[in-house]
mmCIF file of C-alpha atoms in Angstrom:
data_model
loop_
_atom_site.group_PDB
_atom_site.id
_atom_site.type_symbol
_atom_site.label_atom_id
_atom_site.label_comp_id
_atom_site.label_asym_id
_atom_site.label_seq_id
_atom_site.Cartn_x
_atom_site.Cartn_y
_atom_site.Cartn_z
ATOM 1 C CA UNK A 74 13.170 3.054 2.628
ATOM 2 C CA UNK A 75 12.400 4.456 5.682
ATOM 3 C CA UNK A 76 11.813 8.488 4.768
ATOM 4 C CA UNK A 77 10.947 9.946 8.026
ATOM 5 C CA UNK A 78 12.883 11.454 10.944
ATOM 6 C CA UNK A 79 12.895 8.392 12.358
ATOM 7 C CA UNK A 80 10.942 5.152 13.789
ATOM 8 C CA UNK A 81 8.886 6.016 16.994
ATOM 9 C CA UNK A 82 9.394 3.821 20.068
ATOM 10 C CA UNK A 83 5.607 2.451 19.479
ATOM 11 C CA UNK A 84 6.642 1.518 16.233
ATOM 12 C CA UNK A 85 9.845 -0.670 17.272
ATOM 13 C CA UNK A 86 7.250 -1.809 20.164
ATOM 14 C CA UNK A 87 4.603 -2.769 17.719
ATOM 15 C CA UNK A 88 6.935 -4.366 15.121
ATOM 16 C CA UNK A 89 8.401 -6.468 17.447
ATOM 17 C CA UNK A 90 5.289 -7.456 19.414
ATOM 18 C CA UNK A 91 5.521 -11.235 18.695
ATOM 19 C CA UNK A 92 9.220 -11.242 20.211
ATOM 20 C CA UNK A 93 8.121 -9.451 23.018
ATOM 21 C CA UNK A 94 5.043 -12.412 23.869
ATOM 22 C CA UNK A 95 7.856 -14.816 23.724
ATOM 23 C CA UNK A 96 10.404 -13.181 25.982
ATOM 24 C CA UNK A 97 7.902 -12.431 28.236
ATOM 25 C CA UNK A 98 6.883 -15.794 28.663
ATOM 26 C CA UNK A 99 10.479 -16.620 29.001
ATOM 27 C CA UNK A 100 11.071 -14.853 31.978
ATOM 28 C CA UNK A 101 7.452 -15.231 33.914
ATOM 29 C CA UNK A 102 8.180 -19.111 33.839
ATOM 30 C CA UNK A 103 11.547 -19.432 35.924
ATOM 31 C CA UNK A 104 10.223 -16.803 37.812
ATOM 32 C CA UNK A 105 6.573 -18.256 39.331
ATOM 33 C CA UNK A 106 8.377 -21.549 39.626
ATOM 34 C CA UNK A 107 10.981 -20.030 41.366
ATOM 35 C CA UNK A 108 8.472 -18.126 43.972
ATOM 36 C CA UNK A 109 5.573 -20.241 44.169
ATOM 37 C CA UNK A 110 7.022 -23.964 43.846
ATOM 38 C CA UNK A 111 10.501 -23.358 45.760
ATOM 39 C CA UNK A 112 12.380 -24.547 42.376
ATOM 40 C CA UNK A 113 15.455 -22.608 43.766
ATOM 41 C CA UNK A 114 17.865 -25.174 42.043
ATOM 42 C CA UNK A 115 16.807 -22.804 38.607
ATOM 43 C CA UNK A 116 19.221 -20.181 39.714
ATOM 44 C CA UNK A 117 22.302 -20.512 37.932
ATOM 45 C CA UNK A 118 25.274 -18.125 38.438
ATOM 46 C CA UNK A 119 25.423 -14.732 36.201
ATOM 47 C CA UNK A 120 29.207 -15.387 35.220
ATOM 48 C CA UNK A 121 28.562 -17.772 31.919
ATOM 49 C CA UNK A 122 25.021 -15.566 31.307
ATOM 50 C CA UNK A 123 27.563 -12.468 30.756
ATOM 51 C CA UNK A 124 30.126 -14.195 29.276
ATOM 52 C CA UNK A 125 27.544 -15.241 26.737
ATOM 53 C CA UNK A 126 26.036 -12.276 26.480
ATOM 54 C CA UNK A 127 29.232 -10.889 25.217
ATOM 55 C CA UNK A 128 30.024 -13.057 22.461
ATOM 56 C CA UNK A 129 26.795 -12.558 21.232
ATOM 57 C CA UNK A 130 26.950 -8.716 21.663
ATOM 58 C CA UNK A 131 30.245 -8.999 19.259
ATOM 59 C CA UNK A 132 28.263 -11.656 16.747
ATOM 60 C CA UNK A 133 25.281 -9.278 16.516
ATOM 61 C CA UNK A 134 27.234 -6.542 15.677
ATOM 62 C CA UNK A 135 29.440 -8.006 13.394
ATOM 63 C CA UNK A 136 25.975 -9.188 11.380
ATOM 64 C CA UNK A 137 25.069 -5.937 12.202
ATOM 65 C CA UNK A 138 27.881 -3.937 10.355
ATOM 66 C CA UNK A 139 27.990 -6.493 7.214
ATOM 67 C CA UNK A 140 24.124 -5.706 6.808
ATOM 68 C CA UNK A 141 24.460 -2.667 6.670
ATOM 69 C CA UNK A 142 27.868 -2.722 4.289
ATOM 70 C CA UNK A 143 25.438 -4.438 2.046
ATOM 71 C CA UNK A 144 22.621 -2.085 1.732
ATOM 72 C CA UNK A 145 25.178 1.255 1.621
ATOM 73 C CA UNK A 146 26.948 -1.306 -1.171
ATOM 74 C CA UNK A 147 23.096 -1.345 -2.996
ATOM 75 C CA UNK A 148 22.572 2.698 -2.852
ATOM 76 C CA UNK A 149 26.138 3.025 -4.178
ATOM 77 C CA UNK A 150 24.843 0.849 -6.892
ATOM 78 C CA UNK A 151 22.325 2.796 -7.570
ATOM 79 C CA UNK A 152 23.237 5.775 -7.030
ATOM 80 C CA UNK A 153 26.049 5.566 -9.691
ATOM 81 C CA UNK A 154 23.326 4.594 -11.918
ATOM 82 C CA UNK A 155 21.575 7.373 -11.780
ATOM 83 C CA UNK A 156 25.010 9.338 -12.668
ATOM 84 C CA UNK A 157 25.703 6.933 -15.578
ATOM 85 C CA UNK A 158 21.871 7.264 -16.644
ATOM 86 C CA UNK A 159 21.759 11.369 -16.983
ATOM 87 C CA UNK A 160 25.398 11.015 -19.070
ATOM 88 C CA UNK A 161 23.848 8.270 -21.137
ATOM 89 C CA UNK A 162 20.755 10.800 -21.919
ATOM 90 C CA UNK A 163 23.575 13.476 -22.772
ATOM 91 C CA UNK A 164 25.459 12.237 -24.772
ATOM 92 C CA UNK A 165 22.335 10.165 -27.295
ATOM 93 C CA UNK A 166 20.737 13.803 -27.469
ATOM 94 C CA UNK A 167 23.392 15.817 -27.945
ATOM 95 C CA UNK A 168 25.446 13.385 -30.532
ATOM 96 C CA UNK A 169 22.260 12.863 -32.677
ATOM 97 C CA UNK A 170 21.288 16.459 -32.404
ATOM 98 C CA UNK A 171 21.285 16.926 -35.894
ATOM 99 C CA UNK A 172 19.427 13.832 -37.075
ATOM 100 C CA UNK A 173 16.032 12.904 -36.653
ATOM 101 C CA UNK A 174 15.581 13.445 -32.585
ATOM 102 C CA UNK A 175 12.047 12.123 -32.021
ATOM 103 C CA UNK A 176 12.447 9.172 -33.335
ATOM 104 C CA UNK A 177 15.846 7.262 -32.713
ATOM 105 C CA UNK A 178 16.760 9.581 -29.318
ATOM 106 C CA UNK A 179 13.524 8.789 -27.882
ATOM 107 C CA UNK A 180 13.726 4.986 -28.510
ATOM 108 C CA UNK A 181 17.088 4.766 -27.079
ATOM 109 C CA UNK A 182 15.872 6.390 -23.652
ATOM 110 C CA UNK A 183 12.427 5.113 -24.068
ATOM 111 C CA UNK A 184 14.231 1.603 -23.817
ATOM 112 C CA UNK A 185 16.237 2.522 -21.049
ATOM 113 C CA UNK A 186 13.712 3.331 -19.475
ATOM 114 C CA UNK A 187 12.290 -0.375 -20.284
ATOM 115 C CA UNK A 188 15.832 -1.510 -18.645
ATOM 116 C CA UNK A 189 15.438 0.402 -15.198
ATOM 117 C CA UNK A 190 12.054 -1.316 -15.063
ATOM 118 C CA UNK A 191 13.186 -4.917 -16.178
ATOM 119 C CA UNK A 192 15.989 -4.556 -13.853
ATOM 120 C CA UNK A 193 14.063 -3.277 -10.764
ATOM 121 C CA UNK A 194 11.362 -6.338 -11.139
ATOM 122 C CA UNK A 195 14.084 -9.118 -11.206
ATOM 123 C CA UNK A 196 15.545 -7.361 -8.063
ATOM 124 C CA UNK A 197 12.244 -7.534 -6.290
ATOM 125 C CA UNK A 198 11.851 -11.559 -7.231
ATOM 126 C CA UNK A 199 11.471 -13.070 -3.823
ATOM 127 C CA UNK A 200 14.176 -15.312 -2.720
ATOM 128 C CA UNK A 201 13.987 -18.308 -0.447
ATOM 129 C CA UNK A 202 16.422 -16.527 2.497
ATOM 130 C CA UNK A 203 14.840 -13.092 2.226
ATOM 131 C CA UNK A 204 12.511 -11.421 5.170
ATOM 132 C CA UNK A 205 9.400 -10.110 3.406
ATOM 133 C CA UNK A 206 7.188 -13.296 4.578
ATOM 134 C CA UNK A 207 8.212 -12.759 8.308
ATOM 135 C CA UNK A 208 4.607 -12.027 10.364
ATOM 136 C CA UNK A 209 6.342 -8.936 11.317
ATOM 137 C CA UNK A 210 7.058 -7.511 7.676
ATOM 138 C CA UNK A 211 3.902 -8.659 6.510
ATOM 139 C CA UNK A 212 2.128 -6.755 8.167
ATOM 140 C CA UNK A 213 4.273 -3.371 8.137
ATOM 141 C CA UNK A 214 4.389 -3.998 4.333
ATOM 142 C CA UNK A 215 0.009 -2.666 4.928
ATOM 143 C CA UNK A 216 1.489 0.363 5.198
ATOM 144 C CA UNK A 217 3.044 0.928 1.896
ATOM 145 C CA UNK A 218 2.650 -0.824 -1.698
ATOM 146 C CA UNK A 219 5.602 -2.474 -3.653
ATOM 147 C CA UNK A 220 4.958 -1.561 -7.302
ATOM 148 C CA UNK A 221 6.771 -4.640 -8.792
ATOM 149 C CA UNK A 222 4.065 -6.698 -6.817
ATOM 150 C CA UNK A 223 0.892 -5.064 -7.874
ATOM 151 C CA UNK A 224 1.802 -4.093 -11.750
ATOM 152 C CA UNK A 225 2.791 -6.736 -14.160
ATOM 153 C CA UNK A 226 5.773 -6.078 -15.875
ATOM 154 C CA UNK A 227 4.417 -6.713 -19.282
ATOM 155 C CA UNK A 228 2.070 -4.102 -19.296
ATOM 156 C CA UNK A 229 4.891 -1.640 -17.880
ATOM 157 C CA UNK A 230 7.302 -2.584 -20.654
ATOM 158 C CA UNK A 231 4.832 -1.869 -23.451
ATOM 159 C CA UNK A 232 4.870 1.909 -22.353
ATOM 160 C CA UNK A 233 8.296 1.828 -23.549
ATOM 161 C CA UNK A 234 9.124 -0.602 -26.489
ATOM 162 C CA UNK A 235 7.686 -1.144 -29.823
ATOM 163 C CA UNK A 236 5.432 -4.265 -30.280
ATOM 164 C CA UNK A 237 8.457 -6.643 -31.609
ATOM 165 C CA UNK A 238 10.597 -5.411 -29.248
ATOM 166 C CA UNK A 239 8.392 -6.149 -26.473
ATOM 167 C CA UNK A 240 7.516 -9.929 -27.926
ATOM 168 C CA UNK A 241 11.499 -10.429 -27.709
ATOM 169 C CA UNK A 242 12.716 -9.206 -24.761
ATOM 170 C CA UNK A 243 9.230 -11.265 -22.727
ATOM 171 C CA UNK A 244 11.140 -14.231 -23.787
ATOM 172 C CA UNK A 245 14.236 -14.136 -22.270
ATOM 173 C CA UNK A 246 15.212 -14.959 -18.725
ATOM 174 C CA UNK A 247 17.265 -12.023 -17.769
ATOM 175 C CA UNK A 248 15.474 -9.478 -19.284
ATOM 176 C CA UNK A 249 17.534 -6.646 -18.308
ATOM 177 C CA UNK A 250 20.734 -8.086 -20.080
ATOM 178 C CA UNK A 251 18.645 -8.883 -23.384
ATOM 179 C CA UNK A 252 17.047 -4.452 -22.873
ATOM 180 C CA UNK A 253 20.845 -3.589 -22.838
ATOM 181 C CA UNK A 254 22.058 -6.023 -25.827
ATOM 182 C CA UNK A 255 19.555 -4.257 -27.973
ATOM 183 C CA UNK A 256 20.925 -1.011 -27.022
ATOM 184 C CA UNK A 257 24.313 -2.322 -27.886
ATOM 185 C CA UNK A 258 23.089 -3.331 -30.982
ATOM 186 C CA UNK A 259 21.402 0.039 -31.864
ATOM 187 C CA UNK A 260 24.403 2.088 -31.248
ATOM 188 C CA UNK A 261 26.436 -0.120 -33.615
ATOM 189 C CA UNK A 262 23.798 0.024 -35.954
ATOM 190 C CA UNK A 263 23.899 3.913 -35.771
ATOM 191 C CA UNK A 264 27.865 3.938 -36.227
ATOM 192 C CA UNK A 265 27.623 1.985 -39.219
ATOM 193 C CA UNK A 266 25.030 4.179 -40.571
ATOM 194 C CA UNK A 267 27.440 7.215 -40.210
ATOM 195 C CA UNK A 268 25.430 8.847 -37.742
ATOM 196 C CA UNK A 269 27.986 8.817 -34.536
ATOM 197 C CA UNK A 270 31.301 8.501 -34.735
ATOM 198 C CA UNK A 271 34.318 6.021 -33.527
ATOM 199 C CA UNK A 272 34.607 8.498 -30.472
ATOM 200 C CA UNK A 273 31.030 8.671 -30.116
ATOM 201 C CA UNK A 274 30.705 4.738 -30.852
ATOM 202 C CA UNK A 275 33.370 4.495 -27.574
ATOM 203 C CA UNK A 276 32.091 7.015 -24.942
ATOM 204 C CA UNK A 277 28.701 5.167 -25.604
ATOM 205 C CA UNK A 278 29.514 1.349 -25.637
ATOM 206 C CA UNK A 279 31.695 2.147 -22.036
ATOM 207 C CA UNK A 280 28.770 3.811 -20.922
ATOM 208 C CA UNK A 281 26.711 0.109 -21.264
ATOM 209 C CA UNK A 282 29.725 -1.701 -20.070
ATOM 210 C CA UNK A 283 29.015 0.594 -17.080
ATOM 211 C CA UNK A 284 25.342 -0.420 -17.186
ATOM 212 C CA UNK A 285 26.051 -4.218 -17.250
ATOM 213 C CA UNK A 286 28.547 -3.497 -14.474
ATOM 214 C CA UNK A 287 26.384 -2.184 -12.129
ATOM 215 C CA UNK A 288 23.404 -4.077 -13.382
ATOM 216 C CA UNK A 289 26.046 -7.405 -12.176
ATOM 217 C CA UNK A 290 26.630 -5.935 -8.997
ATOM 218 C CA UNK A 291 23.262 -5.481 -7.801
ATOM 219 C CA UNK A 292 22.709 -9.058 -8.672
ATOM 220 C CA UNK A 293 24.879 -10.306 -6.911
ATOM 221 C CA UNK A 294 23.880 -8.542 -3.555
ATOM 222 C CA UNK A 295 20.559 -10.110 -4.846
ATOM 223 C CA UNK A 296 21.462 -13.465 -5.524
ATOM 224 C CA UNK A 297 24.322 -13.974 -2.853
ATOM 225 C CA UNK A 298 22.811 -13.906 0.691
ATOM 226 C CA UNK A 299 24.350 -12.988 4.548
ATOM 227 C CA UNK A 300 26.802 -16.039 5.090
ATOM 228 C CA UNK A 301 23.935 -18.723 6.504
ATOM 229 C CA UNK A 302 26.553 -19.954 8.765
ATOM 230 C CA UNK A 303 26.984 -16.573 10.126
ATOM 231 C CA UNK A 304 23.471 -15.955 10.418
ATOM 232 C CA UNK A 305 22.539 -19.319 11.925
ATOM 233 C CA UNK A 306 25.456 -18.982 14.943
ATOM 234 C CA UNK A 307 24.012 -16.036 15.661
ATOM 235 C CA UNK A 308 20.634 -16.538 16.007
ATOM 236 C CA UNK A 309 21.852 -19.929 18.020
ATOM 237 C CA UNK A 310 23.743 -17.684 20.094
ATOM 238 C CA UNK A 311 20.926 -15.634 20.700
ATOM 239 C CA UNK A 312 18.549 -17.632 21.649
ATOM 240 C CA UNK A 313 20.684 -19.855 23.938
ATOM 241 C CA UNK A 314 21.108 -16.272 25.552
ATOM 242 C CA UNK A 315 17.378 -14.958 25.831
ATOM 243 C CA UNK A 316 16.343 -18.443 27.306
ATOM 244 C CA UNK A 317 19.458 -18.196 30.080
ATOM 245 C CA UNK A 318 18.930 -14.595 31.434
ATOM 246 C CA UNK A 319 15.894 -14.724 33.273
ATOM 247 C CA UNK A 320 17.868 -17.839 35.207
ATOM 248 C CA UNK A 321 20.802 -15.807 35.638
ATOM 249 C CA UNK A 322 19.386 -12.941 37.322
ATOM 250 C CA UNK A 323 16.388 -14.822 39.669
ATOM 251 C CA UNK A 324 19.240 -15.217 42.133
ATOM 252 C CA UNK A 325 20.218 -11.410 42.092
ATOM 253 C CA UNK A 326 16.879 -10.031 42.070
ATOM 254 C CA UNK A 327 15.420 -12.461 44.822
ATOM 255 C CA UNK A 328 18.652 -11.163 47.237
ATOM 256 C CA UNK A 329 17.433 -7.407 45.827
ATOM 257 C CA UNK A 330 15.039 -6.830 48.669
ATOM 258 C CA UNK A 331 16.611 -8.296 51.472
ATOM 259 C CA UNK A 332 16.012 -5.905 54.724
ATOM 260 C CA UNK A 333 13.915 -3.433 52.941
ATOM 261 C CA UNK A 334 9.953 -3.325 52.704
ATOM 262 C CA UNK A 335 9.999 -5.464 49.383
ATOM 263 C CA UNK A 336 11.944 -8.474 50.705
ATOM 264 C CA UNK A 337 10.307 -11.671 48.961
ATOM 265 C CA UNK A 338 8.783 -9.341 46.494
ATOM 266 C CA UNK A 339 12.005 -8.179 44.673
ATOM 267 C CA UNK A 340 12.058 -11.218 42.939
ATOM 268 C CA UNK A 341 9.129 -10.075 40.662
ATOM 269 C CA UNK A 342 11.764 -7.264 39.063
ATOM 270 C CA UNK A 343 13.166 -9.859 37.035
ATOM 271 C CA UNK A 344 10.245 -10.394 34.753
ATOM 272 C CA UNK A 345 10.688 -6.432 33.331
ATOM 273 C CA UNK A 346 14.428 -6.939 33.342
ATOM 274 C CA UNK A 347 14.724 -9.866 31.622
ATOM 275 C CA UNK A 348 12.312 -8.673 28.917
ATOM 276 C CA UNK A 349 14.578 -5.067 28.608
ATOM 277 C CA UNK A 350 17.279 -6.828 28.562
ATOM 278 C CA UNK A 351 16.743 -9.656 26.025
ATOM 279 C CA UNK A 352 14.427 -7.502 23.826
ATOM 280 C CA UNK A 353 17.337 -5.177 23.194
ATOM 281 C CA UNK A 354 19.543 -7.849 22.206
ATOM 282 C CA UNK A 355 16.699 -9.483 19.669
ATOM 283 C CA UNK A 356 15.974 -6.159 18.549
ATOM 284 C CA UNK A 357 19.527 -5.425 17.450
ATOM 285 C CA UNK A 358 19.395 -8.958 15.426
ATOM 286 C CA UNK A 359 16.175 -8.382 13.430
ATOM 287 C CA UNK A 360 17.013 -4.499 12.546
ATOM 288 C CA UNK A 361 20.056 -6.647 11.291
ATOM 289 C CA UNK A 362 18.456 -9.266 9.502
ATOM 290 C CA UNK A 363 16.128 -6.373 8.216
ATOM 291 C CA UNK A 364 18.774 -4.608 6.314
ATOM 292 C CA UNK A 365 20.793 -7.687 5.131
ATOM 293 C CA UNK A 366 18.492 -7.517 1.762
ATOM 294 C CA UNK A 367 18.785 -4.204 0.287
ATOM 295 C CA UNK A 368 16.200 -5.346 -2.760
ATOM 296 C CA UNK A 369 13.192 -7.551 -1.022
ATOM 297 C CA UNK A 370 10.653 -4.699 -0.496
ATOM 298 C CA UNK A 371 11.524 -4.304 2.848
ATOM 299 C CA UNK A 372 10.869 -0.687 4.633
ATOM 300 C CA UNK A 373 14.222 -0.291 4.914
ATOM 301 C CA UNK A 374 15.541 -1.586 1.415
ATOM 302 C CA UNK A 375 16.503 0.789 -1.074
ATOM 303 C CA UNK A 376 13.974 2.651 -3.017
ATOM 304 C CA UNK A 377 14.927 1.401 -6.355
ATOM 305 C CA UNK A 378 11.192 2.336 -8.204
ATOM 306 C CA UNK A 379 11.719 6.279 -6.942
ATOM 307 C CA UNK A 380 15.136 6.087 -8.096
ATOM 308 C CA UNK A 381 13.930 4.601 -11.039
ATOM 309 C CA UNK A 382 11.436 7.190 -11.396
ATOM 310 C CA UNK A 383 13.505 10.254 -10.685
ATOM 311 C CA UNK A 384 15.886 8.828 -13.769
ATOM 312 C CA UNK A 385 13.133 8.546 -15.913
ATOM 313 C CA UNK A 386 11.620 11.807 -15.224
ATOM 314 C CA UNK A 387 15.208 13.445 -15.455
ATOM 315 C CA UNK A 388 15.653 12.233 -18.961
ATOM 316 C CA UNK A 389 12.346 12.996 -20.515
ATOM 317 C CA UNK A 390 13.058 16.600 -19.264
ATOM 318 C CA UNK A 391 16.242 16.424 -21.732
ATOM 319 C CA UNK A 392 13.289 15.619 -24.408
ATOM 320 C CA UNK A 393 11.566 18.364 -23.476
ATOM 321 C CA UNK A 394 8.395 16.450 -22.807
ATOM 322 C CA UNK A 395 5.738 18.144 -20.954
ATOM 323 C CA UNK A 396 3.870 15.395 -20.095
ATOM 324 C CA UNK A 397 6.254 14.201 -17.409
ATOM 325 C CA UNK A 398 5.528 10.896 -14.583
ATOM 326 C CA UNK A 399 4.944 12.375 -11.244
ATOM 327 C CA UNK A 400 7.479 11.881 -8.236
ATOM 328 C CA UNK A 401 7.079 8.900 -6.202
ATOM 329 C CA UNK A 402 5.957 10.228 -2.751
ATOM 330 C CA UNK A 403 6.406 7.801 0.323
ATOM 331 C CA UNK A 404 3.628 5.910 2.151
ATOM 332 C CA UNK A 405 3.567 6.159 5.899
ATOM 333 C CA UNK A 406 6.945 7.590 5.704
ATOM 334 C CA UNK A 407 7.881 5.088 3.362
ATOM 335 C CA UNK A 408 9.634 5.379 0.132
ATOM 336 C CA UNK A 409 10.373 2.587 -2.410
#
């Protein structure tokens, strides 16, 4: 996520450099053959153009809106995971406060904390119609480092689980599900040993139906993409649009300069206009398409390791350990 004021005109300039080489050449074709060879019959009238231009206005921003529906859906997520995560801590510590605290308290979080990192590892699994191999992401990406792509999640887990524990749960698929079934299984153990009780058993068990609940949800953001069909009108749309504008305004632009000093030069304005004006239309589509996957690794995704991070550091405080993880600071501005 994105941490700073804001993105700098360079950096919208830079990032969508490649876009810009193709409008460009886009609108210096019609136009030289338009001037130089007489190919006046490339005019067409700027009636359909607009007309077009409107439906794709209303397409881009209806992408636009669910994109970003999505990725406010993902911080909800996680945000009520955090919540869930601190009450969790709570109530383990303060309804075992009178039994043996360092060693069953400190497993239970220690293997939450082995579920925030299962969880945020499966979230950043690439998926065939995410964004994070576009040229353009690649190379932004330089300016920060994904965590989930660099560490191996093996060696992360073994922080927090005993050595059978770890064999186990490395065997399973879903590896977050299997983290919170042995939690389950822990706290039913502990009821049946007389150490909570039926309340206690209760407020604990909804708290991992919570958990699993949330846990679902950001799966399925994950696993359930932006409608294709939706996507792939509007980037039809879009580029039936870019390609018609510099046609639609050579007409205009060559009448521009009629009885004033830049009459048979005017025509030449529609190369910058074209590019403005398509450019801001393909730039509203990728900072779309950019936020459509909250959980990729994008700049703009949500920064599920920090939160991650700032859980884990929040209940390790309730331990009283001393010997807490630092803070997650961003990159470049960038936070994940």
């Amino acid at each position: 996520m994105h941490a700073g004021k804001k993105y700098t005109f360079f950096e919208f300039i830079l990032w969508t450099r490649r876009d810009l080489y193709r409008l460009t050449t886009l609108a210096v074709i019609p136009t030289v053959l338009y001037h130089f060879c007489g190919f006046t019959f490339l005019s067409i009238s700027w009636v359909p153009v607009a007309l077009l231009g409107t439906a794709v206005s209303f397409i881009i921003g209806f992408k636009n809106n669910a994109s970003y529906s999505r990725l406010w859906e993902a911080r909800q997520i996680y945000g009520g995971i955090i919540n869930i995560s601190r009450a969790f801590g709570v109530m383990i510590r303060d309804f075992l406060a009178s039994k043996d605290k360092n060693t069953e308290v400190k497993v239970i979080f220690y293997r939450h904390f082995a579920w925030l990192t299962a969880l945020r590892f499966q979230l950043r699994e690439p998926r065939a119609w995410e964004n994070m191999d576009d040229p353009r992401n690649v190379e932004y990406s330089r300016n920060y480092h994904i965590a989930e792509k660099i560490d191996k999640l093996e060696e992360v887990l073994a922080k927090y689980l005993s050595a059978d524990e770890l064999s186990y749960v490395l065997t399973k698929k879903n590896k977050a599900t299997q983290l919170m079934a042995l939690q389950s299984n822990h706290i039913n153990k502990l009821f049946v040993s007389g150490n909570i009780s039926d309340l206690q058993l209760q407020s604990l068990q909804n708290a991992i139906s919570v958990f699993y609940d949330n846990q679902g949800k950001a799966e399925r953001i994950k696993n359930f993409p932006y409608p294709r069909h939706f996507s792939s009108i509007a980037t039809i749309m879009l580029n039936l649009f870019v390609f018609l504008v510099p046609y639609g305004l050579l007409n205009d632009f060559n009448k521009l300069g009629n009885g004033t000093l830049i009459e048979g030069y005017s025509i030449w304005l529609n190369i910058p206009f074209a590019i403005l004006l398509t450019w801001v239309f393909n730039s509203l589509d990728v900072v779309g398409e950019s936020s459509s996957n909250p959980f990729e690794g994008n700049a703009n995704d949500v920064p599920i390791t920090n939160i991650s991070r700032t859980i884990e550091i929040d209940m390790r405080d309730m331990l009283d350990e001393t010997d807490l993880p630092p803070a997650i600071t961003p990159e470049h501005n960038i936070l994940m």
